[in-house]
Amino acid sequence: MRLYTLSKRHFVLVFVVFFICFGLTIFVGIRGPKVIQTSAANFSLNNSKKLKPIQILSNPLSTYNQQLWLTCVVELDQSKETSIKTSFPMTVKVDGVAQDGTTMYIHNKVHNRTRTLTCAGKCAEIIVAHLGYLNYTQYTVIVGFEHLKLPIKGMNFTWKTYNPAFSRLEIWFRFFFVVLTFIVTCLFAHSLRKFSMRDWGIEQKWMSVLLPLLLLYNDPFFPLSFLVNSWLPGMLDDLFQSMFLCALLLFWLCVYHGIRVQGERKCLTFYLPKFFIVGLLWLASVTLGIWQTE
């Protein structure tokens, strides 16, 4: 490999370029737009034995908002020194408003969710609803707290979405690295065209696997999430990320273990245990990612 013939000057140059790129990413993260955009809607409730359902209308949305969360902070009418932790059923009904503003999509199903209210001076935030992808430009959420048997002073609802400016930055960021990874992959394949695969070292073999997976990790299909109202682009993104990260972990395990193993690396004793361990991690990450996307 070229790595084995680098001089001290080349090593210093590699690390300088790495830290410059790392510093640029930190600068973009600090100076760039905020990831999450919030808008609050406060409600004052009169004390009553039974709370009426609350109807909340979201702000106008676009596909660049990607996802939508509705959270709630409950204010209890009691001493702040009191600590409470209780579970209660909550009803949630979501309606979507079409682009013309006249057609209302009404879903007759009312979702029943169990939430845990934890208060220690101030109550913790509760997630009321989460939409993984947006089919409509506006949403109406009807929330019912009828089963919460506590004296309530007020409720603070907050809408949370991805910042459209961040979404545009993410598109260009991913596009740049997709193109860069494709160029590096082509150059790597071109540099090895003169050599037989039998002459490749373990690093070259793994790089021929990791570079295409890195291309998928940057997700060339990411813009589809803004063009198609479906959970499929998000699922593909989670799948590609899990594949690359687990392949990278498997690469490091094989390389570091290969330093101690001299001679032939048998599939049954050398590779199979690593594939089994990393495969379990991959399966867990993919399952969790798809479950969160849906």
Short mmCIF file of C-alpha atoms in Angstrom, two decimals:
data_model
loop_
_atom_site.label_atom_id
_atom_site.label_comp_id
_atom_site.label_asym_id
_atom_site.label_seq_id
_atom_site.Cartn_x
_atom_site.Cartn_y
_atom_site.Cartn_z
CA MET A 1 0.00 0.00 0.00
CA ARG A 2 0.94 3.61 -0.47
CA LEU A 3 0.63 4.05 3.30
CA TYR A 4 3.74 1.95 3.94
CA THR A 5 5.95 4.18 1.76
CA LEU A 6 4.82 7.59 3.05
CA SER A 7 7.51 9.90 4.37
CA LYS A 8 7.18 12.03 7.50
CA ARG A 9 6.29 15.04 5.37
CA HIS A 10 3.47 13.12 3.72
CA PHE A 11 2.18 11.92 7.08
CA VAL A 12 2.10 15.49 8.38
CA LEU A 13 0.33 16.64 5.21
CA VAL A 14 -2.32 13.94 5.58
CA PHE A 15 -3.04 14.90 9.18
CA VAL A 16 -3.11 18.62 8.33
CA VAL A 17 -5.66 18.02 5.56
CA PHE A 18 -7.72 15.84 7.90
CA PHE A 19 -7.84 18.45 10.65
CA ILE A 20 -8.64 21.21 8.15
CA CYS A 21 -11.62 19.21 6.86
CA PHE A 22 -12.64 18.39 10.41
CA GLY A 23 -12.47 22.06 11.36
CA LEU A 24 -14.57 23.03 8.33
CA THR A 25 -17.30 20.58 9.34
CA ILE A 26 -17.30 21.99 12.89
CA PHE A 27 -17.49 25.54 11.50
CA VAL A 28 -20.43 24.61 9.26
CA GLY A 29 -22.15 22.95 12.21
CA ILE A 30 -21.70 26.01 14.43
CA ARG A 31 -22.46 28.72 11.87
CA GLY A 32 -25.04 26.77 9.91
CA PRO A 33 -28.81 26.83 10.41
CA LYS A 34 -30.45 25.19 13.40
CA VAL A 35 -31.56 21.61 12.89
CA ILE A 36 -34.91 21.82 14.69
CA GLN A 37 -37.44 24.60 14.25
CA THR A 38 -40.00 25.12 17.03
CA SER A 39 -43.22 27.08 17.39
CA ALA A 40 -45.18 27.19 20.63
CA ALA A 41 -48.93 27.38 21.31
CA ASN A 42 -49.91 28.01 24.92
CA PHE A 43 -53.26 27.17 26.48
CA SER A 44 -54.79 28.24 29.77
CA LEU A 45 -57.23 25.74 31.21
CA ASN A 46 -59.76 26.20 33.95
CA ASN A 47 -59.72 23.59 36.70
CA SER A 48 -62.44 21.06 36.06
CA LYS A 49 -63.16 17.46 36.83
CA LYS A 50 -63.00 16.52 33.17
CA LEU A 51 -60.75 18.11 30.60
CA LYS A 52 -62.17 18.70 27.16
CA PRO A 53 -60.20 17.63 24.06
CA ILE A 54 -57.83 20.29 22.76
CA GLN A 55 -57.60 21.09 19.06
CA ILE A 56 -54.25 22.40 17.81
CA LEU A 57 -53.51 23.64 14.29
CA SER A 58 -49.96 23.50 12.98
CA ASN A 59 -48.16 26.12 10.93
CA PRO A 60 -47.99 25.71 7.12
CA LEU A 61 -45.49 22.98 6.26
CA SER A 62 -43.47 21.86 3.26
CA THR A 63 -41.53 18.74 2.37
CA TYR A 64 -38.37 20.46 3.63
CA ASN A 65 -39.77 20.18 7.16
CA GLN A 66 -39.33 16.39 6.77
CA GLN A 67 -40.98 15.36 10.06
CA LEU A 68 -43.36 16.79 12.63
CA TRP A 69 -43.48 16.46 16.40
CA LEU A 70 -46.03 17.78 18.87
CA THR A 71 -44.87 17.95 22.47
CA CYS A 72 -46.56 19.14 25.63
CA VAL A 73 -45.42 20.43 29.01
CA VAL A 74 -48.08 20.21 31.72
CA GLU A 75 -48.24 22.82 34.48
CA LEU A 76 -49.80 21.49 37.67
CA ASP A 77 -51.73 23.64 40.11
CA GLN A 78 -49.77 22.61 43.17
CA SER A 79 -46.54 23.24 45.01
CA LYS A 80 -43.39 23.09 42.91
CA GLU A 81 -41.68 21.00 45.57
CA THR A 82 -44.10 18.11 44.95
CA SER A 83 -42.75 15.17 42.94
CA ILE A 84 -45.19 13.13 40.85
CA LYS A 85 -44.78 10.22 38.47
CA THR A 86 -47.94 8.76 37.01
CA SER A 87 -49.05 7.03 33.81
CA PHE A 88 -52.27 7.94 32.04
CA PRO A 89 -53.99 7.12 28.71
CA MET A 90 -54.10 9.92 26.15
CA THR A 91 -56.20 10.12 22.99
CA VAL A 92 -54.74 11.61 19.80
CA LYS A 93 -56.47 12.24 16.48
CA VAL A 94 -54.60 13.70 13.50
CA ASP A 95 -56.23 15.39 10.50
CA GLY A 96 -54.38 16.64 7.43
CA VAL A 97 -55.28 19.77 5.48
CA ALA A 98 -54.75 19.68 1.70
CA GLN A 99 -52.84 22.34 -0.23
CA ASP A 100 -55.96 24.22 -1.33
CA GLY A 101 -56.96 24.64 2.30
CA THR A 102 -60.50 23.44 1.67
CA THR A 103 -60.25 19.66 1.66
CA MET A 104 -59.81 18.09 5.06
CA TYR A 105 -58.46 14.60 5.33
CA ILE A 106 -60.20 13.06 8.32
CA HIS A 107 -58.91 9.85 9.84
CA ASN A 108 -61.67 8.29 11.88
CA LYS A 109 -59.23 6.32 14.00
CA VAL A 110 -58.43 7.79 17.41
CA HIS A 111 -55.07 6.64 18.73
CA ASN A 112 -54.84 5.71 22.40
CA ARG A 113 -51.39 6.20 23.85
CA THR A 114 -50.09 5.71 27.38
CA ARG A 115 -47.80 8.48 28.57
CA THR A 116 -45.87 8.90 31.81
CA LEU A 117 -46.04 12.29 33.50
CA THR A 118 -42.97 13.02 35.61
CA CYS A 119 -42.91 16.19 37.68
CA ALA A 120 -40.14 17.32 40.02
CA GLY A 121 -40.59 21.04 40.38
CA LYS A 122 -41.33 21.20 36.65
CA CYS A 123 -43.03 18.53 34.57
CA ALA A 124 -41.03 16.79 31.87
CA GLU A 125 -41.94 17.18 28.23
CA ILE A 126 -44.38 14.64 26.76
CA ILE A 127 -44.38 13.60 23.10
CA VAL A 128 -47.98 13.82 21.95
CA ALA A 129 -47.60 12.89 18.27
CA HIS A 130 -44.87 12.24 15.71
CA LEU A 131 -45.24 12.07 11.93
CA GLY A 132 -42.30 10.48 10.13
CA TYR A 133 -43.21 12.01 6.76
CA LEU A 134 -45.57 14.80 5.75
CA ASN A 135 -48.41 14.19 3.29
CA TYR A 136 -50.16 17.52 3.83
CA THR A 137 -49.25 21.17 4.16
CA GLN A 138 -50.97 21.55 7.52
CA TYR A 139 -52.20 19.33 10.31
CA THR A 140 -54.80 19.50 13.04
CA VAL A 141 -54.25 17.43 16.16
CA ILE A 142 -56.99 16.79 18.71
CA VAL A 143 -55.57 15.74 22.07
CA GLY A 144 -57.57 14.38 24.97
CA PHE A 145 -56.34 14.42 28.58
CA GLU A 146 -59.63 13.29 30.11
CA HIS A 147 -57.99 10.48 32.07
CA LEU A 148 -55.38 12.69 33.73
CA LYS A 149 -56.71 13.01 37.29
CA LEU A 150 -54.53 15.89 38.44
CA PRO A 151 -55.20 19.62 38.99
CA ILE A 152 -53.89 21.24 35.81
CA LYS A 153 -53.02 24.92 35.68
CA GLY A 154 -51.99 25.09 32.04
CA MET A 155 -50.46 23.29 29.09
CA ASN A 156 -47.72 24.41 26.72
CA PHE A 157 -47.79 22.72 23.33
CA THR A 158 -44.82 22.96 20.98
CA TRP A 159 -44.53 22.06 17.31
CA LYS A 160 -41.12 20.78 16.24
CA THR A 161 -39.96 20.25 12.67
CA TYR A 162 -36.72 20.18 10.74
CA ASN A 163 -35.54 23.61 9.70
CA PRO A 164 -36.06 24.01 5.91
CA ALA A 165 -32.71 25.82 5.65
CA PHE A 166 -31.01 22.85 7.29
CA SER A 167 -32.76 20.46 4.90
CA ARG A 168 -31.43 22.38 1.89
CA LEU A 169 -27.94 22.40 3.41
CA GLU A 170 -28.19 18.65 4.04
CA ILE A 171 -29.14 18.01 0.40
CA TRP A 172 -26.12 19.88 -0.93
CA PHE A 173 -23.84 18.38 1.74
CA ARG A 174 -24.84 14.85 0.84
CA PHE A 175 -24.63 15.57 -2.89
CA PHE A 176 -21.07 16.86 -2.52
CA PHE A 177 -19.92 13.76 -0.66
CA VAL A 178 -21.75 11.42 -3.04
CA VAL A 179 -19.85 12.94 -5.96
CA LEU A 180 -16.57 12.94 -4.01
CA THR A 181 -16.99 9.31 -2.97
CA PHE A 182 -17.84 8.28 -6.53
CA ILE A 183 -14.69 9.97 -7.85
CA VAL A 184 -12.50 8.33 -5.18
CA THR A 185 -14.08 4.93 -5.89
CA CYS A 186 -13.38 5.26 -9.61
CA LEU A 187 -9.77 6.34 -8.98
CA PHE A 188 -9.25 3.43 -6.59
CA ALA A 189 -10.64 0.93 -9.09
CA HIS A 190 -8.51 2.47 -11.84
CA SER A 191 -5.34 2.19 -9.75
CA LEU A 192 -5.89 -1.54 -9.13
CA ARG A 193 -6.83 -2.51 -12.67
CA LYS A 194 -3.30 -3.78 -13.41
CA PHE A 195 -3.24 -6.21 -10.49
CA SER A 196 -5.03 -9.50 -10.07
CA MET A 197 -7.38 -9.88 -7.12
CA ARG A 198 -5.10 -12.64 -5.81
CA ASP A 199 -2.38 -10.03 -5.31
CA TRP A 200 -4.59 -7.64 -3.36
CA GLY A 201 -3.87 -7.21 0.32
CA ILE A 202 -6.55 -7.33 2.98
CA GLU A 203 -6.73 -3.53 2.94
CA GLN A 204 -7.38 -3.37 -0.82
CA LYS A 205 -10.06 -6.05 -0.59
CA TRP A 206 -11.85 -4.27 2.22
CA MET A 207 -11.58 -0.88 0.51
CA SER A 208 -13.27 -2.34 -2.57
CA VAL A 209 -16.21 -3.15 -0.27
CA LEU A 210 -16.18 -0.07 1.96
CA LEU A 211 -16.06 2.54 -0.82
CA PRO A 212 -19.32 1.41 -2.50
CA LEU A 213 -20.92 1.17 0.94
CA LEU A 214 -19.67 4.69 1.69
CA LEU A 215 -21.37 5.82 -1.50
CA LEU A 216 -24.62 4.34 -0.21
CA TYR A 217 -23.96 5.78 3.25
CA ASN A 218 -24.08 9.26 1.72
CA ASP A 219 -27.44 8.17 0.28
CA PRO A 220 -27.79 9.20 -3.37
CA PHE A 221 -31.55 8.59 -2.98
CA PHE A 222 -31.91 11.16 -0.17
CA PRO A 223 -33.70 13.78 -2.36
CA LEU A 224 -36.51 11.26 -2.87
CA SER A 225 -37.64 11.96 0.69
CA PHE A 226 -38.64 15.46 -0.49
CA LEU A 227 -40.31 14.24 -3.68
CA VAL A 228 -42.15 11.12 -2.49
CA ASN A 229 -44.50 11.05 0.49
CA SER A 230 -43.42 7.66 1.74
CA TRP A 231 -41.44 6.03 4.52
CA LEU A 232 -39.30 4.15 1.95
CA PRO A 233 -36.56 6.83 1.48
CA GLY A 234 -36.10 7.10 5.24
CA MET A 235 -35.91 3.34 5.57
CA LEU A 236 -33.26 3.17 2.82
CA ASP A 237 -31.24 5.86 4.57
CA ASP A 238 -31.27 3.90 7.84
CA LEU A 239 -30.42 0.69 5.99
CA PHE A 240 -27.45 2.21 4.15
CA GLN A 241 -26.05 3.80 7.30
CA SER A 242 -26.31 0.55 9.23
CA MET A 243 -24.63 -1.40 6.44
CA PHE A 244 -21.65 0.93 6.19
CA LEU A 245 -21.08 1.32 9.93
CA CYS A 246 -21.30 -2.42 10.56
CA ALA A 247 -19.01 -3.14 7.60
CA LEU A 248 -16.51 -0.62 8.99
CA LEU A 249 -16.66 -2.32 12.39
CA LEU A 250 -16.14 -5.70 10.73
CA PHE A 251 -13.16 -4.28 8.81
CA TRP A 252 -11.43 -3.09 11.98
CA LEU A 253 -12.08 -6.40 13.73
CA CYS A 254 -10.59 -8.36 10.85
CA VAL A 255 -7.58 -6.07 10.44
CA TYR A 256 -6.61 -5.97 14.11
CA HIS A 257 -7.22 -9.67 14.62
CA GLY A 258 -5.31 -10.38 11.42
CA ILE A 259 -2.19 -8.81 12.95
CA ARG A 260 -2.06 -11.62 15.51
CA VAL A 261 -3.10 -14.41 13.16
CA GLN A 262 -0.27 -15.64 10.98
CA GLY A 263 -0.94 -17.70 7.89
CA GLU A 264 -4.29 -18.57 6.37
CA ARG A 265 -7.43 -16.98 7.80
CA LYS A 266 -10.06 -19.71 7.77
CA CYS A 267 -13.66 -18.70 7.21
CA LEU A 268 -15.10 -20.86 9.99
CA THR A 269 -12.75 -19.80 12.78
CA PHE A 270 -11.69 -16.31 11.69
CA TYR A 271 -14.59 -14.65 9.84
CA LEU A 272 -17.72 -16.47 11.04
CA PRO A 273 -17.65 -15.29 14.71
CA LYS A 274 -17.12 -11.69 13.59
CA PHE A 275 -19.93 -11.90 11.05
CA PHE A 276 -22.22 -13.30 13.74
CA ILE A 277 -21.46 -10.54 16.28
CA VAL A 278 -21.62 -7.69 13.77
CA GLY A 279 -24.68 -9.23 12.12
CA LEU A 280 -26.59 -9.05 15.40
CA LEU A 281 -25.68 -5.37 15.74
CA TRP A 282 -26.71 -4.72 12.13
CA LEU A 283 -30.04 -6.48 12.60
CA ALA A 284 -30.78 -4.53 15.78
CA SER A 285 -29.86 -1.17 14.22
CA VAL A 286 -31.90 -1.82 11.06
CA THR A 287 -34.93 -2.95 13.04
CA LEU A 288 -34.75 0.08 15.34
CA GLY A 289 -34.23 2.47 12.42
CA ILE A 290 -37.16 1.12 10.42
CA TRP A 291 -39.39 1.13 13.51
CA GLN A 292 -38.57 4.78 14.20
CA THR A 293 -39.11 5.70 10.54
CA GLU A 294 -42.55 4.14 10.42
#
